[in-house]
């Protein structure tokens, strides 16, 4: 190892120690010093990016992640991190490329499929559905992803995207497995029942969700359920609004 790399490694260790002691300013100082000493020392770029993320310094984090990925282009987790960051920064095309690269490198990562699906849902719902299904084949017991898929299939404004039968099948399974006591899952079940044309069942399910103590503690969910219940009582399914492109 070169002398500069050894010195960068020393500064890196100082930075880790400062971060472990919650001295974030000191950690940033030593990590940046490591980066200056040896710009090719990848661990410092990765750790500095992580530090910036914890401090909500998004553009600084992006710069360090870009530097890290130039050094370690096959790090699938770093590509996921970059994708989420660029989505936050309003760079959807760049985000999509990094999600795709992460899955190219690690196609069996169910979480990467779910995160990509959530990103795609308002932009490319057909591909989002495919990603959810792939992820659920890898991790069939992930009820959060399954619920998101059922919601998308039940409430999307475009008919060609909706699949009420599949949504209802998923939502009924989740309700059964959870014991019928999870408000978010009941909300999705009600939407799926309404999408399938069973408004009486949808209203009963929405009322059940509203009766749960957890719902009363979540104002946004309670308001949404009440609004959707009005649709069901009028014999109307609930539809999400088409996202602006």
JSON list of C-alpha atoms in Angstrom, two decimals:
[
{"chain": "A", "resi": 1, "resn": "UNK", "atom": "CA", "xyz": [0.00, 0.00, 0.00]},
{"chain": "A", "resi": 2, "resn": "UNK", "atom": "CA", "xyz": [1.23, 3.51, -0.77]},
{"chain": "A", "resi": 3, "resn": "UNK", "atom": "CA", "xyz": [2.13, 5.92, 1.99]},
{"chain": "A", "resi": 4, "resn": "UNK", "atom": "CA", "xyz": [-0.83, 8.17, 1.06]},
{"chain": "A", "resi": 5, "resn": "UNK", "atom": "CA", "xyz": [-3.22, 5.24, 1.24]},
{"chain": "A", "resi": 6, "resn": "UNK", "atom": "CA", "xyz": [-1.87, 4.31, 4.67]},
{"chain": "A", "resi": 7, "resn": "UNK", "atom": "CA", "xyz": [-2.28, 7.90, 5.86]},
{"chain": "A", "resi": 8, "resn": "UNK", "atom": "CA", "xyz": [-5.80, 7.99, 4.39]},
{"chain": "A", "resi": 9, "resn": "UNK", "atom": "CA", "xyz": [-6.60, 4.77, 6.25]},
{"chain": "A", "resi": 10, "resn": "UNK", "atom": "CA", "xyz": [-5.44, 6.35, 9.50]},
{"chain": "A", "resi": 11, "resn": "UNK", "atom": "CA", "xyz": [-7.59, 9.43, 8.96]},
{"chain": "A", "resi": 12, "resn": "UNK", "atom": "CA", "xyz": [-10.50, 7.15, 8.05]},
{"chain": "A", "resi": 13, "resn": "UNK", "atom": "CA", "xyz": [-10.18, 5.28, 11.34]},
{"chain": "A", "resi": 14, "resn": "UNK", "atom": "CA", "xyz": [-10.12, 8.59, 13.20]},
{"chain": "A", "resi": 15, "resn": "UNK", "atom": "CA", "xyz": [-13.29, 9.54, 11.37]},
{"chain": "A", "resi": 16, "resn": "UNK", "atom": "CA", "xyz": [-15.00, 6.30, 12.32]},
{"chain": "A", "resi": 17, "resn": "UNK", "atom": "CA", "xyz": [-14.04, 6.79, 15.95]},
{"chain": "A", "resi": 18, "resn": "UNK", "atom": "CA", "xyz": [-15.40, 10.34, 15.98]},
{"chain": "A", "resi": 19, "resn": "UNK", "atom": "CA", "xyz": [-18.64, 9.20, 14.41]},
{"chain": "A", "resi": 20, "resn": "UNK", "atom": "CA", "xyz": [-18.98, 6.38, 16.93]},
{"chain": "A", "resi": 21, "resn": "UNK", "atom": "CA", "xyz": [-18.64, 9.06, 19.63]},
{"chain": "A", "resi": 22, "resn": "UNK", "atom": "CA", "xyz": [-21.36, 11.13, 17.92]},
{"chain": "A", "resi": 23, "resn": "UNK", "atom": "CA", "xyz": [-18.88, 13.86, 16.99]},
{"chain": "A", "resi": 24, "resn": "UNK", "atom": "CA", "xyz": [-20.23, 14.29, 13.47]},
{"chain": "A", "resi": 25, "resn": "UNK", "atom": "CA", "xyz": [-18.25, 17.45, 12.75]},
{"chain": "A", "resi": 26, "resn": "UNK", "atom": "CA", "xyz": [-15.02, 15.74, 13.74]},
{"chain": "A", "resi": 27, "resn": "UNK", "atom": "CA", "xyz": [-15.98, 12.65, 11.74]},
{"chain": "A", "resi": 28, "resn": "UNK", "atom": "CA", "xyz": [-16.58, 14.76, 8.64]},
{"chain": "A", "resi": 29, "resn": "UNK", "atom": "CA", "xyz": [-13.21, 16.49, 9.11]},
{"chain": "A", "resi": 30, "resn": "UNK", "atom": "CA", "xyz": [-11.21, 13.26, 9.26]},
{"chain": "A", "resi": 31, "resn": "UNK", "atom": "CA", "xyz": [-13.15, 11.51, 6.53]},
{"chain": "A", "resi": 32, "resn": "UNK", "atom": "CA", "xyz": [-12.69, 14.48, 4.22]},
{"chain": "A", "resi": 33, "resn": "UNK", "atom": "CA", "xyz": [-8.97, 14.44, 5.07]},
{"chain": "A", "resi": 34, "resn": "UNK", "atom": "CA", "xyz": [-8.82, 10.78, 4.05]},
{"chain": "A", "resi": 35, "resn": "UNK", "atom": "CA", "xyz": [-10.52, 11.65, 0.77]},
{"chain": "A", "resi": 36, "resn": "UNK", "atom": "CA", "xyz": [-8.00, 14.42, 0.06]},
{"chain": "A", "resi": 37, "resn": "UNK", "atom": "CA", "xyz": [-5.03, 12.20, 0.84]},
{"chain": "A", "resi": 38, "resn": "UNK", "atom": "CA", "xyz": [-6.19, 9.37, -1.40]},
{"chain": "A", "resi": 39, "resn": "UNK", "atom": "CA", "xyz": [-9.21, 10.07, -3.63]},
{"chain": "A", "resi": 40, "resn": "UNK", "atom": "CA", "xyz": [-9.18, 6.38, -4.64]},
{"chain": "A", "resi": 41, "resn": "UNK", "atom": "CA", "xyz": [-9.70, 5.20, -1.03]},
{"chain": "A", "resi": 42, "resn": "UNK", "atom": "CA", "xyz": [-13.26, 3.96, -1.45]},
{"chain": "A", "resi": 43, "resn": "UNK", "atom": "CA", "xyz": [-14.21, 3.33, 2.22]},
{"chain": "A", "resi": 44, "resn": "UNK", "atom": "CA", "xyz": [-13.81, 7.03, 3.02]},
{"chain": "A", "resi": 45, "resn": "UNK", "atom": "CA", "xyz": [-16.09, 8.10, 0.17]},
{"chain": "A", "resi": 46, "resn": "UNK", "atom": "CA", "xyz": [-18.73, 5.58, 1.25]},
{"chain": "A", "resi": 47, "resn": "UNK", "atom": "CA", "xyz": [-18.61, 6.57, 4.90]},
{"chain": "A", "resi": 48, "resn": "UNK", "atom": "CA", "xyz": [-18.64, 10.28, 4.10]},
{"chain": "A", "resi": 49, "resn": "UNK", "atom": "CA", "xyz": [-21.69, 9.78, 1.89]},
{"chain": "A", "resi": 50, "resn": "UNK", "atom": "CA", "xyz": [-23.40, 7.91, 4.74]},
{"chain": "A", "resi": 51, "resn": "UNK", "atom": "CA", "xyz": [-22.54, 10.72, 7.14]},
{"chain": "A", "resi": 52, "resn": "UNK", "atom": "CA", "xyz": [-23.97, 13.35, 4.79]},
{"chain": "A", "resi": 53, "resn": "UNK", "atom": "CA", "xyz": [-27.16, 11.30, 4.46]},
{"chain": "A", "resi": 54, "resn": "UNK", "atom": "CA", "xyz": [-27.66, 11.24, 8.23]},
{"chain": "A", "resi": 55, "resn": "UNK", "atom": "CA", "xyz": [-27.28, 15.03, 8.23]},
{"chain": "A", "resi": 56, "resn": "UNK", "atom": "CA", "xyz": [-29.73, 15.48, 5.31]},
{"chain": "A", "resi": 57, "resn": "UNK", "atom": "CA", "xyz": [-26.96, 16.99, 3.19]},
{"chain": "A", "resi": 58, "resn": "UNK", "atom": "CA", "xyz": [-28.35, 15.45, 0.05]},
{"chain": "A", "resi": 59, "resn": "UNK", "atom": "CA", "xyz": [-26.20, 17.05, -2.66]},
{"chain": "A", "resi": 60, "resn": "UNK", "atom": "CA", "xyz": [-22.98, 16.39, -0.71]},
{"chain": "A", "resi": 61, "resn": "UNK", "atom": "CA", "xyz": [-24.07, 12.79, -0.24]},
{"chain": "A", "resi": 62, "resn": "UNK", "atom": "CA", "xyz": [-24.73, 12.48, -3.95]},
{"chain": "A", "resi": 63, "resn": "UNK", "atom": "CA", "xyz": [-21.25, 13.74, -4.79]},
{"chain": "A", "resi": 64, "resn": "UNK", "atom": "CA", "xyz": [-19.60, 11.24, -2.47]},
{"chain": "A", "resi": 65, "resn": "UNK", "atom": "CA", "xyz": [-21.77, 8.36, -3.67]},
{"chain": "A", "resi": 66, "resn": "UNK", "atom": "CA", "xyz": [-20.88, 9.22, -7.27]},
{"chain": "A", "resi": 67, "resn": "UNK", "atom": "CA", "xyz": [-17.21, 9.14, -6.34]},
{"chain": "A", "resi": 68, "resn": "UNK", "atom": "CA", "xyz": [-17.63, 5.84, -4.51]},
{"chain": "A", "resi": 69, "resn": "UNK", "atom": "CA", "xyz": [-19.50, 4.22, -7.40]},
{"chain": "A", "resi": 70, "resn": "UNK", "atom": "CA", "xyz": [-16.74, 5.25, -9.81]},
{"chain": "A", "resi": 71, "resn": "UNK", "atom": "CA", "xyz": [-14.40, 3.24, -7.60]},
{"chain": "A", "resi": 72, "resn": "UNK", "atom": "CA", "xyz": [-16.83, 0.39, -6.80]},
{"chain": "A", "resi": 73, "resn": "UNK", "atom": "CA", "xyz": [-19.30, 0.21, -9.72]},
{"chain": "A", "resi": 74, "resn": "UNK", "atom": "CA", "xyz": [-20.52, -3.28, -8.74]},
{"chain": "A", "resi": 75, "resn": "UNK", "atom": "CA", "xyz": [-21.79, -2.35, -5.28]},
{"chain": "A", "resi": 76, "resn": "UNK", "atom": "CA", "xyz": [-25.52, -3.05, -5.67]},
{"chain": "A", "resi": 77, "resn": "UNK", "atom": "CA", "xyz": [-26.43, -1.56, -2.29]},
{"chain": "A", "resi": 78, "resn": "UNK", "atom": "CA", "xyz": [-24.70, 1.71, -3.17]},
{"chain": "A", "resi": 79, "resn": "UNK", "atom": "CA", "xyz": [-26.65, 1.86, -6.44]},
{"chain": "A", "resi": 80, "resn": "UNK", "atom": "CA", "xyz": [-29.87, 1.45, -4.42]},
{"chain": "A", "resi": 81, "resn": "UNK", "atom": "CA", "xyz": [-28.81, 4.23, -2.07]},
{"chain": "A", "resi": 82, "resn": "UNK", "atom": "CA", "xyz": [-28.02, 6.48, -5.01]},
{"chain": "A", "resi": 83, "resn": "UNK", "atom": "CA", "xyz": [-31.38, 5.68, -6.62]},
{"chain": "A", "resi": 84, "resn": "UNK", "atom": "CA", "xyz": [-33.31, 6.62, -3.48]},
{"chain": "A", "resi": 85, "resn": "UNK", "atom": "CA", "xyz": [-31.27, 9.79, -3.09]},
{"chain": "A", "resi": 86, "resn": "UNK", "atom": "CA", "xyz": [-31.77, 10.89, -6.70]},
{"chain": "A", "resi": 87, "resn": "UNK", "atom": "CA", "xyz": [-35.49, 10.21, -6.41]},
{"chain": "A", "resi": 88, "resn": "UNK", "atom": "CA", "xyz": [-35.51, 12.52, -3.38]},
{"chain": "A", "resi": 89, "resn": "UNK", "atom": "CA", "xyz": [-33.60, 15.15, -5.36]},
{"chain": "A", "resi": 90, "resn": "UNK", "atom": "CA", "xyz": [-36.11, 15.05, -8.23]},
{"chain": "A", "resi": 91, "resn": "UNK", "atom": "CA", "xyz": [-33.90, 13.16, -10.67]},
{"chain": "A", "resi": 92, "resn": "UNK", "atom": "CA", "xyz": [-36.21, 10.26, -11.65]},
{"chain": "A", "resi": 93, "resn": "UNK", "atom": "CA", "xyz": [-34.41, 9.16, -14.82]},
{"chain": "A", "resi": 94, "resn": "UNK", "atom": "CA", "xyz": [-31.08, 8.91, -13.03]},
{"chain": "A", "resi": 95, "resn": "UNK", "atom": "CA", "xyz": [-32.78, 7.16, -10.10]},
{"chain": "A", "resi": 96, "resn": "UNK", "atom": "CA", "xyz": [-34.32, 4.61, -12.42]},
{"chain": "A", "resi": 97, "resn": "UNK", "atom": "CA", "xyz": [-30.97, 3.78, -13.99]},
{"chain": "A", "resi": 98, "resn": "UNK", "atom": "CA", "xyz": [-29.44, 3.12, -10.57]},
{"chain": "A", "resi": 99, "resn": "UNK", "atom": "CA", "xyz": [-32.38, 0.96, -9.46]},
{"chain": "A", "resi": 100, "resn": "UNK", "atom": "CA", "xyz": [-32.00, -1.06, -12.67]},
{"chain": "A", "resi": 101, "resn": "UNK", "atom": "CA", "xyz": [-28.24, -1.41, -12.15]},
{"chain": "A", "resi": 102, "resn": "UNK", "atom": "CA", "xyz": [-28.75, -2.57, -8.56]},
{"chain": "A", "resi": 103, "resn": "UNK", "atom": "CA", "xyz": [-31.11, -5.29, -9.74]},
{"chain": "A", "resi": 104, "resn": "UNK", "atom": "CA", "xyz": [-28.84, -6.25, -12.61]},
{"chain": "A", "resi": 105, "resn": "UNK", "atom": "CA", "xyz": [-26.09, -6.82, -10.04]},
{"chain": "A", "resi": 106, "resn": "UNK", "atom": "CA", "xyz": [-28.33, -8.58, -7.53]},
{"chain": "A", "resi": 107, "resn": "UNK", "atom": "CA", "xyz": [-31.58, -9.80, -9.12]},
{"chain": "A", "resi": 108, "resn": "UNK", "atom": "CA", "xyz": [-32.54, -11.84, -6.03]},
{"chain": "A", "resi": 109, "resn": "UNK", "atom": "CA", "xyz": [-32.74, -8.83, -3.70]},
{"chain": "A", "resi": 110, "resn": "UNK", "atom": "CA", "xyz": [-36.44, -8.65, -2.85]},
{"chain": "A", "resi": 111, "resn": "UNK", "atom": "CA", "xyz": [-36.07, -5.31, -1.04]},
{"chain": "A", "resi": 112, "resn": "UNK", "atom": "CA", "xyz": [-34.55, -3.75, -4.16]},
{"chain": "A", "resi": 113, "resn": "UNK", "atom": "CA", "xyz": [-37.52, -4.95, -6.20]},
{"chain": "A", "resi": 114, "resn": "UNK", "atom": "CA", "xyz": [-39.96, -3.50, -3.66]},
{"chain": "A", "resi": 115, "resn": "UNK", "atom": "CA", "xyz": [-38.16, -0.15, -3.48]},
{"chain": "A", "resi": 116, "resn": "UNK", "atom": "CA", "xyz": [-38.01, 0.07, -7.26]},
{"chain": "A", "resi": 117, "resn": "UNK", "atom": "CA", "xyz": [-41.71, -0.81, -7.47]},
{"chain": "A", "resi": 118, "resn": "UNK", "atom": "CA", "xyz": [-42.65, 1.92, -5.00]},
{"chain": "A", "resi": 119, "resn": "UNK", "atom": "CA", "xyz": [-40.60, 4.40, -7.03]},
{"chain": "A", "resi": 120, "resn": "UNK", "atom": "CA", "xyz": [-42.23, 3.29, -10.29]},
{"chain": "A", "resi": 121, "resn": "UNK", "atom": "CA", "xyz": [-45.83, 3.14, -9.05]},
{"chain": "A", "resi": 122, "resn": "UNK", "atom": "CA", "xyz": [-46.71, 6.78, -9.88]},
{"chain": "A", "resi": 123, "resn": "UNK", "atom": "CA", "xyz": [-44.61, 6.79, -13.06]},
{"chain": "A", "resi": 124, "resn": "UNK", "atom": "CA", "xyz": [-44.82, 3.37, -14.68]},
{"chain": "A", "resi": 125, "resn": "UNK", "atom": "CA", "xyz": [-47.44, 1.33, -12.81]},
{"chain": "A", "resi": 126, "resn": "UNK", "atom": "CA", "xyz": [-47.33, -1.67, -15.14]},
{"chain": "A", "resi": 127, "resn": "UNK", "atom": "CA", "xyz": [-43.62, -2.16, -14.50]},
{"chain": "A", "resi": 128, "resn": "UNK", "atom": "CA", "xyz": [-44.16, -1.46, -10.80]},
{"chain": "A", "resi": 129, "resn": "UNK", "atom": "CA", "xyz": [-46.66, -4.31, -10.64]},
{"chain": "A", "resi": 130, "resn": "UNK", "atom": "CA", "xyz": [-44.15, -6.62, -12.32]},
{"chain": "A", "resi": 131, "resn": "UNK", "atom": "CA", "xyz": [-41.48, -5.63, -9.79]},
{"chain": "A", "resi": 132, "resn": "UNK", "atom": "CA", "xyz": [-43.84, -6.20, -6.86]},
{"chain": "A", "resi": 133, "resn": "UNK", "atom": "CA", "xyz": [-44.70, -9.67, -8.18]},
{"chain": "A", "resi": 134, "resn": "UNK", "atom": "CA", "xyz": [-41.05, -10.57, -8.67]},
{"chain": "A", "resi": 135, "resn": "UNK", "atom": "CA", "xyz": [-40.18, -9.35, -5.18]},
{"chain": "A", "resi": 136, "resn": "UNK", "atom": "CA", "xyz": [-43.06, -11.30, -3.66]},
{"chain": "A", "resi": 137, "resn": "UNK", "atom": "CA", "xyz": [-41.93, -14.48, -5.36]},
{"chain": "A", "resi": 138, "resn": "UNK", "atom": "CA", "xyz": [-38.62, -13.97, -3.58]},
{"chain": "A", "resi": 139, "resn": "UNK", "atom": "CA", "xyz": [-40.19, -12.90, -0.27]},
{"chain": "A", "resi": 140, "resn": "UNK", "atom": "CA", "xyz": [-43.85, -13.98, -0.22]},
{"chain": "A", "resi": 141, "resn": "UNK", "atom": "CA", "xyz": [-44.39, -13.10, 3.44]},
{"chain": "A", "resi": 142, "resn": "UNK", "atom": "CA", "xyz": [-43.69, -9.37, 3.02]},
{"chain": "A", "resi": 143, "resn": "UNK", "atom": "CA", "xyz": [-47.15, -8.06, 3.82]},
{"chain": "A", "resi": 144, "resn": "UNK", "atom": "CA", "xyz": [-46.20, -4.41, 3.34]},
{"chain": "A", "resi": 145, "resn": "UNK", "atom": "CA", "xyz": [-45.21, -4.96, -0.29]},
{"chain": "A", "resi": 146, "resn": "UNK", "atom": "CA", "xyz": [-48.20, -7.26, -0.87]},
{"chain": "A", "resi": 147, "resn": "UNK", "atom": "CA", "xyz": [-50.51, -4.59, 0.54]},
{"chain": "A", "resi": 148, "resn": "UNK", "atom": "CA", "xyz": [-48.96, -1.94, -1.71]},
{"chain": "A", "resi": 149, "resn": "UNK", "atom": "CA", "xyz": [-49.50, -4.19, -4.72]},
{"chain": "A", "resi": 150, "resn": "UNK", "atom": "CA", "xyz": [-53.13, -4.87, -3.77]},
{"chain": "A", "resi": 151, "resn": "UNK", "atom": "CA", "xyz": [-53.77, -1.14, -3.31]},
{"chain": "A", "resi": 152, "resn": "UNK", "atom": "CA", "xyz": [-52.29, -0.35, -6.72]},
{"chain": "A", "resi": 153, "resn": "UNK", "atom": "CA", "xyz": [-54.35, -3.07, -8.40]},
{"chain": "A", "resi": 154, "resn": "UNK", "atom": "CA", "xyz": [-57.54, -1.93, -6.69]},
{"chain": "A", "resi": 155, "resn": "UNK", "atom": "CA", "xyz": [-57.34, 1.85, -6.91]},
{"chain": "A", "resi": 156, "resn": "UNK", "atom": "CA", "xyz": [-55.30, 2.88, -9.95]},
{"chain": "A", "resi": 157, "resn": "UNK", "atom": "CA", "xyz": [-57.28, 5.33, -12.11]},
{"chain": "A", "resi": 158, "resn": "UNK", "atom": "CA", "xyz": [-56.52, 3.46, -15.34]},
{"chain": "A", "resi": 159, "resn": "UNK", "atom": "CA", "xyz": [-58.65, 0.40, -16.06]},
{"chain": "A", "resi": 160, "resn": "UNK", "atom": "CA", "xyz": [-55.86, -1.44, -17.84]},
{"chain": "A", "resi": 161, "resn": "UNK", "atom": "CA", "xyz": [-53.77, -1.30, -14.66]},
{"chain": "A", "resi": 162, "resn": "UNK", "atom": "CA", "xyz": [-56.47, -2.40, -12.24]},
{"chain": "A", "resi": 163, "resn": "UNK", "atom": "CA", "xyz": [-57.05, -6.06, -11.42]},
{"chain": "A", "resi": 164, "resn": "UNK", "atom": "CA", "xyz": [-59.80, -6.20, -8.78]},
{"chain": "A", "resi": 165, "resn": "UNK", "atom": "CA", "xyz": [-59.79, -10.00, -8.56]},
{"chain": "A", "resi": 166, "resn": "UNK", "atom": "CA", "xyz": [-56.07, -10.20, -7.82]},
{"chain": "A", "resi": 167, "resn": "UNK", "atom": "CA", "xyz": [-56.28, -7.25, -5.43]},
{"chain": "A", "resi": 168, "resn": "UNK", "atom": "CA", "xyz": [-59.11, -8.91, -3.52]},
{"chain": "A", "resi": 169, "resn": "UNK", "atom": "CA", "xyz": [-57.29, -12.24, -3.34]},
{"chain": "A", "resi": 170, "resn": "UNK", "atom": "CA", "xyz": [-54.19, -10.58, -1.89]},
{"chain": "A", "resi": 171, "resn": "UNK", "atom": "CA", "xyz": [-56.14, -8.37, 0.51]},
{"chain": "A", "resi": 172, "resn": "UNK", "atom": "CA", "xyz": [-58.26, -11.24, 1.84]},
{"chain": "A", "resi": 173, "resn": "UNK", "atom": "CA", "xyz": [-55.13, -13.30, 2.51]},
{"chain": "A", "resi": 174, "resn": "UNK", "atom": "CA", "xyz": [-53.44, -10.42, 4.33]},
{"chain": "A", "resi": 175, "resn": "UNK", "atom": "CA", "xyz": [-56.56, -9.77, 6.39]},
{"chain": "A", "resi": 176, "resn": "UNK", "atom": "CA", "xyz": [-56.80, -13.44, 7.33]},
{"chain": "A", "resi": 177, "resn": "UNK", "atom": "CA", "xyz": [-53.12, -13.70, 8.26]},
{"chain": "A", "resi": 178, "resn": "UNK", "atom": "CA", "xyz": [-53.21, -10.50, 10.35]},
{"chain": "A", "resi": 179, "resn": "UNK", "atom": "CA", "xyz": [-56.35, -11.46, 12.25]},
{"chain": "A", "resi": 180, "resn": "UNK", "atom": "CA", "xyz": [-58.35, -8.59, 10.77]},
{"chain": "A", "resi": 181, "resn": "UNK", "atom": "CA", "xyz": [-56.94, -6.01, 13.18]},
{"chain": "A", "resi": 182, "resn": "UNK", "atom": "CA", "xyz": [-54.58, -3.92, 11.00]},
{"chain": "A", "resi": 183, "resn": "UNK", "atom": "CA", "xyz": [-56.24, -0.70, 9.79]},
{"chain": "A", "resi": 184, "resn": "UNK", "atom": "CA", "xyz": [-54.08, -0.23, 6.69]},
{"chain": "A", "resi": 185, "resn": "UNK", "atom": "CA", "xyz": [-54.77, -3.77, 5.53]},
{"chain": "A", "resi": 186, "resn": "UNK", "atom": "CA", "xyz": [-58.49, -3.34, 6.14]},
{"chain": "A", "resi": 187, "resn": "UNK", "atom": "CA", "xyz": [-58.40, -0.09, 4.16]},
{"chain": "A", "resi": 188, "resn": "UNK", "atom": "CA", "xyz": [-56.92, -1.96, 1.21]},
{"chain": "A", "resi": 189, "resn": "UNK", "atom": "CA", "xyz": [-59.40, -4.81, 1.59]},
{"chain": "A", "resi": 190, "resn": "UNK", "atom": "CA", "xyz": [-62.29, -2.34, 1.50]},
{"chain": "A", "resi": 191, "resn": "UNK", "atom": "CA", "xyz": [-60.88, -0.71, -1.64]},
{"chain": "A", "resi": 192, "resn": "UNK", "atom": "CA", "xyz": [-60.49, -4.12, -3.28]},
{"chain": "A", "resi": 193, "resn": "UNK", "atom": "CA", "xyz": [-64.04, -5.14, -2.33]},
{"chain": "A", "resi": 194, "resn": "UNK", "atom": "CA", "xyz": [-65.36, -1.93, -3.83]},
{"chain": "A", "resi": 195, "resn": "UNK", "atom": "CA", "xyz": [-63.25, -2.39, -6.97]},
{"chain": "A", "resi": 196, "resn": "UNK", "atom": "CA", "xyz": [-64.85, -5.83, -7.32]},
{"chain": "A", "resi": 197, "resn": "UNK", "atom": "CA", "xyz": [-68.32, -4.28, -6.98]},
{"chain": "A", "resi": 198, "resn": "UNK", "atom": "CA", "xyz": [-69.13, -5.43, -3.42]},
{"chain": "A", "resi": 199, "resn": "UNK", "atom": "CA", "xyz": [-69.89, -2.04, -1.89]},
{"chain": "A", "resi": 200, "resn": "UNK", "atom": "CA", "xyz": [-71.77, -3.44, 1.09]},
{"chain": "A", "resi": 201, "resn": "UNK", "atom": "CA", "xyz": [-68.74, -5.49, 2.15]},
{"chain": "A", "resi": 202, "resn": "UNK", "atom": "CA", "xyz": [-66.45, -2.52, 1.42]},
{"chain": "A", "resi": 203, "resn": "UNK", "atom": "CA", "xyz": [-68.47, -0.25, 3.70]},
{"chain": "A", "resi": 204, "resn": "UNK", "atom": "CA", "xyz": [-68.52, -2.86, 6.47]},
{"chain": "A", "resi": 205, "resn": "UNK", "atom": "CA", "xyz": [-64.75, -3.33, 6.20]},
{"chain": "A", "resi": 206, "resn": "UNK", "atom": "CA", "xyz": [-64.10, 0.42, 6.24]},
{"chain": "A", "resi": 207, "resn": "UNK", "atom": "CA", "xyz": [-66.30, 0.79, 9.34]},
{"chain": "A", "resi": 208, "resn": "UNK", "atom": "CA", "xyz": [-64.38, -2.03, 11.02]},
{"chain": "A", "resi": 209, "resn": "UNK", "atom": "CA", "xyz": [-61.11, -0.25, 10.31]},
{"chain": "A", "resi": 210, "resn": "UNK", "atom": "CA", "xyz": [-62.52, 3.00, 11.70]},
{"chain": "A", "resi": 211, "resn": "UNK", "atom": "CA", "xyz": [-63.57, 1.25, 14.89]},
{"chain": "A", "resi": 212, "resn": "UNK", "atom": "CA", "xyz": [-60.04, 0.13, 15.75]},
{"chain": "A", "resi": 213, "resn": "UNK", "atom": "CA", "xyz": [-58.11, 2.10, 18.40]},
{"chain": "A", "resi": 214, "resn": "UNK", "atom": "CA", "xyz": [-55.05, 2.33, 16.11]},
{"chain": "A", "resi": 215, "resn": "UNK", "atom": "CA", "xyz": [-57.11, 4.24, 13.54]},
{"chain": "A", "resi": 216, "resn": "UNK", "atom": "CA", "xyz": [-58.16, 6.87, 16.04]},
{"chain": "A", "resi": 217, "resn": "UNK", "atom": "CA", "xyz": [-54.47, 7.54, 16.68]},
{"chain": "A", "resi": 218, "resn": "UNK", "atom": "CA", "xyz": [-53.79, 8.14, 12.98]},
{"chain": "A", "resi": 219, "resn": "UNK", "atom": "CA", "xyz": [-55.67, 11.24, 11.85]},
{"chain": "A", "resi": 220, "resn": "UNK", "atom": "CA", "xyz": [-54.63, 10.98, 8.20]},
{"chain": "A", "resi": 221, "resn": "UNK", "atom": "CA", "xyz": [-55.73, 7.35, 7.94]},
{"chain": "A", "resi": 222, "resn": "UNK", "atom": "CA", "xyz": [-59.02, 8.04, 9.72]},
{"chain": "A", "resi": 223, "resn": "UNK", "atom": "CA", "xyz": [-59.82, 10.94, 7.40]},
{"chain": "A", "resi": 224, "resn": "UNK", "atom": "CA", "xyz": [-58.97, 8.83, 4.35]},
{"chain": "A", "resi": 225, "resn": "UNK", "atom": "CA", "xyz": [-61.13, 5.95, 5.52]},
{"chain": "A", "resi": 226, "resn": "UNK", "atom": "CA", "xyz": [-64.07, 8.24, 6.18]},
{"chain": "A", "resi": 227, "resn": "UNK", "atom": "CA", "xyz": [-63.70, 9.77, 2.72]},
{"chain": "A", "resi": 228, "resn": "UNK", "atom": "CA", "xyz": [-63.53, 6.37, 1.05]},
{"chain": "A", "resi": 229, "resn": "UNK", "atom": "CA", "xyz": [-66.46, 5.10, 3.11]},
{"chain": "A", "resi": 230, "resn": "UNK", "atom": "CA", "xyz": [-68.55, 7.86, 1.56]},
{"chain": "A", "resi": 231, "resn": "UNK", "atom": "CA", "xyz": [-67.69, 6.48, -1.89]},
{"chain": "A", "resi": 232, "resn": "UNK", "atom": "CA", "xyz": [-68.70, 2.96, -0.91]},
{"chain": "A", "resi": 233, "resn": "UNK", "atom": "CA", "xyz": [-72.00, 4.09, 0.59]},
{"chain": "A", "resi": 234, "resn": "UNK", "atom": "CA", "xyz": [-72.74, 5.82, -2.71]},
{"chain": "A", "resi": 235, "resn": "UNK", "atom": "CA", "xyz": [-71.94, 2.65, -4.64]},
{"chain": "A", "resi": 236, "resn": "UNK", "atom": "CA", "xyz": [-68.68, 4.03, -6.02]},
{"chain": "A", "resi": 237, "resn": "UNK", "atom": "CA", "xyz": [-65.20, 2.49, -5.94]},
{"chain": "A", "resi": 238, "resn": "UNK", "atom": "CA", "xyz": [-62.28, 4.55, -4.72]},
{"chain": "A", "resi": 239, "resn": "UNK", "atom": "CA", "xyz": [-59.81, 5.66, -7.38]},
{"chain": "A", "resi": 240, "resn": "UNK", "atom": "CA", "xyz": [-56.49, 7.35, -6.86]},
{"chain": "A", "resi": 241, "resn": "UNK", "atom": "CA", "xyz": [-55.82, 10.54, -8.84]},
{"chain": "A", "resi": 242, "resn": "UNK", "atom": "CA", "xyz": [-53.64, 10.11, -11.91]},
{"chain": "A", "resi": 243, "resn": "UNK", "atom": "CA", "xyz": [-50.17, 11.36, -10.91]},
{"chain": "A", "resi": 244, "resn": "UNK", "atom": "CA", "xyz": [-48.86, 14.41, -12.71]},
{"chain": "A", "resi": 245, "resn": "UNK", "atom": "CA", "xyz": [-45.98, 13.55, -15.02]}
]
